[in-house]
Amino acid sequence: MEQYFSEITERKNTRAVKWDLVKTLYGADDILPMWVADMDFKVPPAVTEALVNRAKHGIFGYTYTDKAYNKIVTDWVQYKHQWAIDNGWILYSPGVISTLNIAIQALTEEEDKVLIQTPVYPPFYNIVQNHNRALVKNELIYKDNSYQIDFEDFEAKLKEGVKVFILCNPHNPVGRVWNRSELEQILALCKKYHVFILSDEIHADIIHEPNKHIPIASLDEEMLHQTITCMSPTKTFNLAGLQASYAIIPDQEIRKKISQAFEKQGIHGINTMGITALEAAYTEGKDWLHQLMLELNRNIDYVMKELSRLEEVDVTKPEGTYLIWLDFTKLNLSQKELKKFLEQKAKVGLNDGVTFGEEGTGFMRMNLAAPFQLIKEGTDRIRRAIEERKG
């Protein structure tokens, strides 16, 4: 299995966003892309085999999910997160962002206040603003290369009439896995001010020891019915292009409301290949996931070691996800200059920090889900470019 992760698979000319849009996005062909959050690892062999066998069947008519299929999901959530969820709480959708958009439409009205914690995954802004909801920001506190929640500000914002809080856990891009104490404080405040929680937990399976992911809805029986938890195998097993996710909605009335909103938007679960891949991944992908975590930790250790040697770079070690948040503010470059420097001098394509909010100015996000050889090459390019800049 270890050799399986060291193989570099050619992804160019496969319509891969990460690789085939390099010149479009960065202006040159010789940029090493380390940005969009998919992996350069092949999926578990069992998933490939299941998809091939399904394709060989040759008929792709309408498919469905049922209680027997739901059990695959409930078993996985119990296995990974020790959360016993009911078989009937699950609704499927093409993606977490689709679910969050629908939920905002179904649970709020125009001009209602929706809170996010910044810097954060760029679509969170669109989810709020595209539906004419009022965006409220609770800026995370950045100190000593780590992030904390500003609970004083969090409560002050909730007190102003926030209707919905969108939680990102593990947090993208800063890599925090919110601990039990933090989650309990969030729950207590949301309960106090009657705020509904939409919890994006798409990275929940990718947690680095000794951290532990705790689904926020699992901690409070009352808030269980005021929370929608969004999960998916897509980040865990590199299935993003197959568009398979699910929402865990314990409250019957809210589940009915979201289901009706899905119907209005013409969303009818997940496609045949997504159904096939989810089942194979969750039932036969455990060994693959174990090896993935070993590879990711190797990559994280290398990036931390190499870039931490530079006075000009501070690195936030991820507690979860396969993404790493890099602080380049000590280079004293504008964001435009920083982006140009990394693309033209280091020849790497990272995610621009400001796309996660103004709090990301001076930062970049790097994707570490690739064979070590590629991670080493990208990291070394950044290090060499900074060392050459110093002369």
mmCIF file of N, CA and C in Angstrom, residues 62-106:
data_model
loop_
_atom_site.group_PDB
_atom_site.id
_atom_site.type_symbol
_atom_site.label_atom_id
_atom_site.label_comp_id
_atom_site.label_asym_id
_atom_site.label_seq_id
_atom_site.Cartn_x
_atom_site.Cartn_y
_atom_site.Cartn_z
ATOM 1 N N TYR A 62 -32.039 5.198 -13.542
ATOM 2 C CA TYR A 62 -32.237 5.832 -12.243
ATOM 3 C C TYR A 62 -31.883 4.881 -11.096
ATOM 4 N N THR A 63 -31.236 5.431 -10.089
ATOM 5 C CA THR A 63 -30.857 4.649 -8.918
ATOM 6 C C THR A 63 -31.445 5.302 -7.671
ATOM 7 N N TYR A 64 -31.395 4.610 -6.559
ATOM 8 C CA TYR A 64 -31.992 5.119 -5.330
ATOM 9 C C TYR A 64 -31.152 4.707 -4.129
ATOM 10 N N THR A 65 -31.400 5.377 -3.027
ATOM 11 C CA THR A 65 -30.818 4.983 -1.746
ATOM 12 C C THR A 65 -31.963 4.604 -0.810
ATOM 13 N N ASP A 66 -31.664 3.731 0.150
ATOM 14 C CA ASP A 66 -32.694 3.281 1.079
ATOM 15 C C ASP A 66 -32.075 3.071 2.457
ATOM 16 N N LYS A 67 -32.817 2.456 3.373
ATOM 17 C CA LYS A 67 -32.320 2.252 4.727
ATOM 18 C C LYS A 67 -31.089 1.355 4.755
ATOM 19 N N ALA A 68 -31.057 0.371 3.873
ATOM 20 C CA ALA A 68 -29.888 -0.511 3.814
ATOM 21 C C ALA A 68 -28.656 0.274 3.392
ATOM 22 N N TYR A 69 -28.834 1.215 2.453
ATOM 23 C CA TYR A 69 -27.718 2.053 2.024
ATOM 24 C C TYR A 69 -27.339 3.040 3.126
ATOM 25 N N ASN A 70 -28.349 3.608 3.781
ATOM 26 C CA ASN A 70 -28.083 4.538 4.880
ATOM 27 C C ASN A 70 -27.221 3.903 5.964
ATOM 28 N N LYS A 71 -27.397 2.594 6.159
ATOM 29 C CA LYS A 71 -26.636 1.909 7.203
ATOM 30 C C LYS A 71 -25.137 1.960 6.922
ATOM 31 N N ILE A 72 -24.756 2.011 5.662
ATOM 32 C CA ILE A 72 -23.346 2.150 5.317
ATOM 33 C C ILE A 72 -22.800 3.461 5.891
ATOM 34 N N VAL A 73 -23.593 4.503 5.794
ATOM 35 C CA VAL A 73 -23.196 5.811 6.318
ATOM 36 C C VAL A 73 -23.205 5.808 7.839
ATOM 37 N N THR A 74 -24.265 5.303 8.442
ATOM 38 C CA THR A 74 -24.335 5.313 9.908
ATOM 39 C C THR A 74 -23.219 4.473 10.521
ATOM 40 N N ASP A 75 -22.886 3.365 9.880
ATOM 41 C CA ASP A 75 -21.781 2.527 10.374
ATOM 42 C C ASP A 75 -20.458 3.277 10.306
ATOM 43 N N TRP A 76 -20.252 4.048 9.229
ATOM 44 C CA TRP A 76 -19.007 4.809 9.080
ATOM 45 C C TRP A 76 -18.902 5.908 10.135
ATOM 46 N N VAL A 77 -19.991 6.628 10.342
ATOM 47 C CA VAL A 77 -19.978 7.708 11.325
ATOM 48 C C VAL A 77 -19.735 7.147 12.732
ATOM 49 N N GLN A 78 -20.305 5.999 13.015
ATOM 50 C CA GLN A 78 -20.055 5.353 14.304
ATOM 51 C C GLN A 78 -18.587 4.925 14.416
ATOM 52 N N TYR A 79 -18.061 4.336 13.360
ATOM 53 C CA TYR A 79 -16.672 3.859 13.351
ATOM 54 C C TYR A 79 -15.677 4.997 13.502
ATOM 55 N N LYS A 80 -15.867 6.077 12.741
ATOM 56 C CA LYS A 80 -14.885 7.165 12.742
ATOM 57 C C LYS A 80 -15.075 8.145 13.894
ATOM 58 N N HIS A 81 -16.308 8.376 14.291
ATOM 59 C CA HIS A 81 -16.563 9.483 15.217
ATOM 60 C C HIS A 81 -17.355 9.070 16.460
ATOM 61 N N GLN A 82 -17.618 7.769 16.600
ATOM 62 C CA GLN A 82 -18.336 7.244 17.764
ATOM 63 C C GLN A 82 -19.645 7.998 18.005
ATOM 64 N N TRP A 83 -20.322 8.299 16.913
ATOM 65 C CA TRP A 83 -21.601 9.002 16.971
ATOM 66 C C TRP A 83 -22.677 8.090 16.400
ATOM 67 N N ALA A 84 -23.604 7.692 17.231
ATOM 68 C CA ALA A 84 -24.684 6.802 16.797
ATOM 69 C C ALA A 84 -25.831 7.639 16.243
ATOM 70 N N ILE A 85 -25.912 7.713 14.919
ATOM 71 C CA ILE A 85 -26.972 8.495 14.293
ATOM 72 C C ILE A 85 -28.069 7.572 13.790
ATOM 73 N N ASP A 86 -29.269 8.100 13.728
ATOM 74 C CA ASP A 86 -30.421 7.325 13.285
ATOM 75 C C ASP A 86 -30.401 7.149 11.765
ATOM 76 N N ASN A 87 -30.859 6.000 11.334
ATOM 77 C CA ASN A 87 -30.887 5.673 9.907
ATOM 78 C C ASN A 87 -31.712 6.664 9.088
ATOM 79 N N GLY A 88 -32.712 7.247 9.708
ATOM 80 C CA GLY A 88 -33.614 8.119 8.972
ATOM 81 C C GLY A 88 -33.223 9.577 8.957
ATOM 82 N N TRP A 89 -32.079 9.923 9.549
ATOM 83 C CA TRP A 89 -31.669 11.324 9.619
ATOM 84 C C TRP A 89 -30.956 11.812 8.355
ATOM 85 N N ILE A 90 -30.691 10.939 7.406
ATOM 86 C CA ILE A 90 -29.763 11.246 6.314
ATOM 87 C C ILE A 90 -30.489 11.729 5.059
ATOM 88 N N LEU A 91 -29.985 12.808 4.501
ATOM 89 C CA LEU A 91 -30.385 13.280 3.169
ATOM 90 C C LEU A 91 -29.125 13.389 2.310
ATOM 91 N N TYR A 92 -29.207 12.922 1.067
ATOM 92 C CA TYR A 92 -28.055 12.950 0.162
ATOM 93 C C TYR A 92 -28.138 14.146 -0.779
ATOM 94 N N SER A 93 -26.960 14.626 -1.180
ATOM 95 C CA SER A 93 -26.901 15.725 -2.148
ATOM 96 C C SER A 93 -25.600 15.633 -2.928
ATOM 97 N N PRO A 94 -25.465 16.390 -4.024
ATOM 98 C CA PRO A 94 -24.222 16.348 -4.810
ATOM 99 C C PRO A 94 -23.012 16.889 -4.073
ATOM 100 N N GLY A 95 -23.214 17.763 -3.071
ATOM 101 C CA GLY A 95 -22.057 18.327 -2.383
ATOM 102 C C GLY A 95 -22.456 19.092 -1.139
ATOM 103 N N VAL A 96 -21.510 19.296 -0.255
ATOM 104 C CA VAL A 96 -21.754 20.033 0.977
ATOM 105 C C VAL A 96 -22.185 21.472 0.679
ATOM 106 N N ILE A 97 -21.538 22.103 -0.277
ATOM 107 C CA ILE A 97 -21.895 23.491 -0.592
ATOM 108 C C ILE A 97 -23.316 23.575 -1.133
ATOM 109 N N SER A 98 -23.733 22.594 -1.909
ATOM 110 C CA SER A 98 -25.125 22.561 -2.375
ATOM 111 C C SER A 98 -26.077 22.517 -1.189
ATOM 112 N N THR A 99 -25.761 21.660 -0.222
ATOM 113 C CA THR A 99 -26.610 21.533 0.961
ATOM 114 C C THR A 99 -26.648 22.829 1.757
ATOM 115 N N LEU A 100 -25.501 23.463 1.943
ATOM 116 C CA LEU A 100 -25.458 24.706 2.713
ATOM 117 C C LEU A 100 -26.262 25.814 2.024
ATOM 118 N N ASN A 101 -26.166 25.891 0.711
ATOM 119 C CA ASN A 101 -26.959 26.879 -0.029
ATOM 120 C C ASN A 101 -28.452 26.650 0.160
ATOM 121 N N ILE A 102 -28.868 25.390 0.028
ATOM 122 C CA ILE A 102 -30.280 25.060 0.182
ATOM 123 C C ILE A 102 -30.741 25.358 1.604
ATOM 124 N N ALA A 103 -29.915 25.022 2.586
ATOM 125 C CA ALA A 103 -30.281 25.232 3.981
ATOM 126 C C ALA A 103 -30.465 26.718 4.297
ATOM 127 N N ILE A 104 -29.582 27.558 3.764
ATOM 128 C CA ILE A 104 -29.705 29.001 3.986
ATOM 129 C C ILE A 104 -31.012 29.510 3.389
ATOM 130 N N GLN A 105 -31.352 29.021 2.210
ATOM 131 C CA GLN A 105 -32.616 29.429 1.592
ATOM 132 C C GLN A 105 -33.818 28.969 2.411
ATOM 133 N N ALA A 106 -33.741 27.742 2.939
ATOM 134 C CA ALA A 106 -34.885 27.141 3.619
ATOM 135 C C ALA A 106 -35.080 27.656 5.039
#
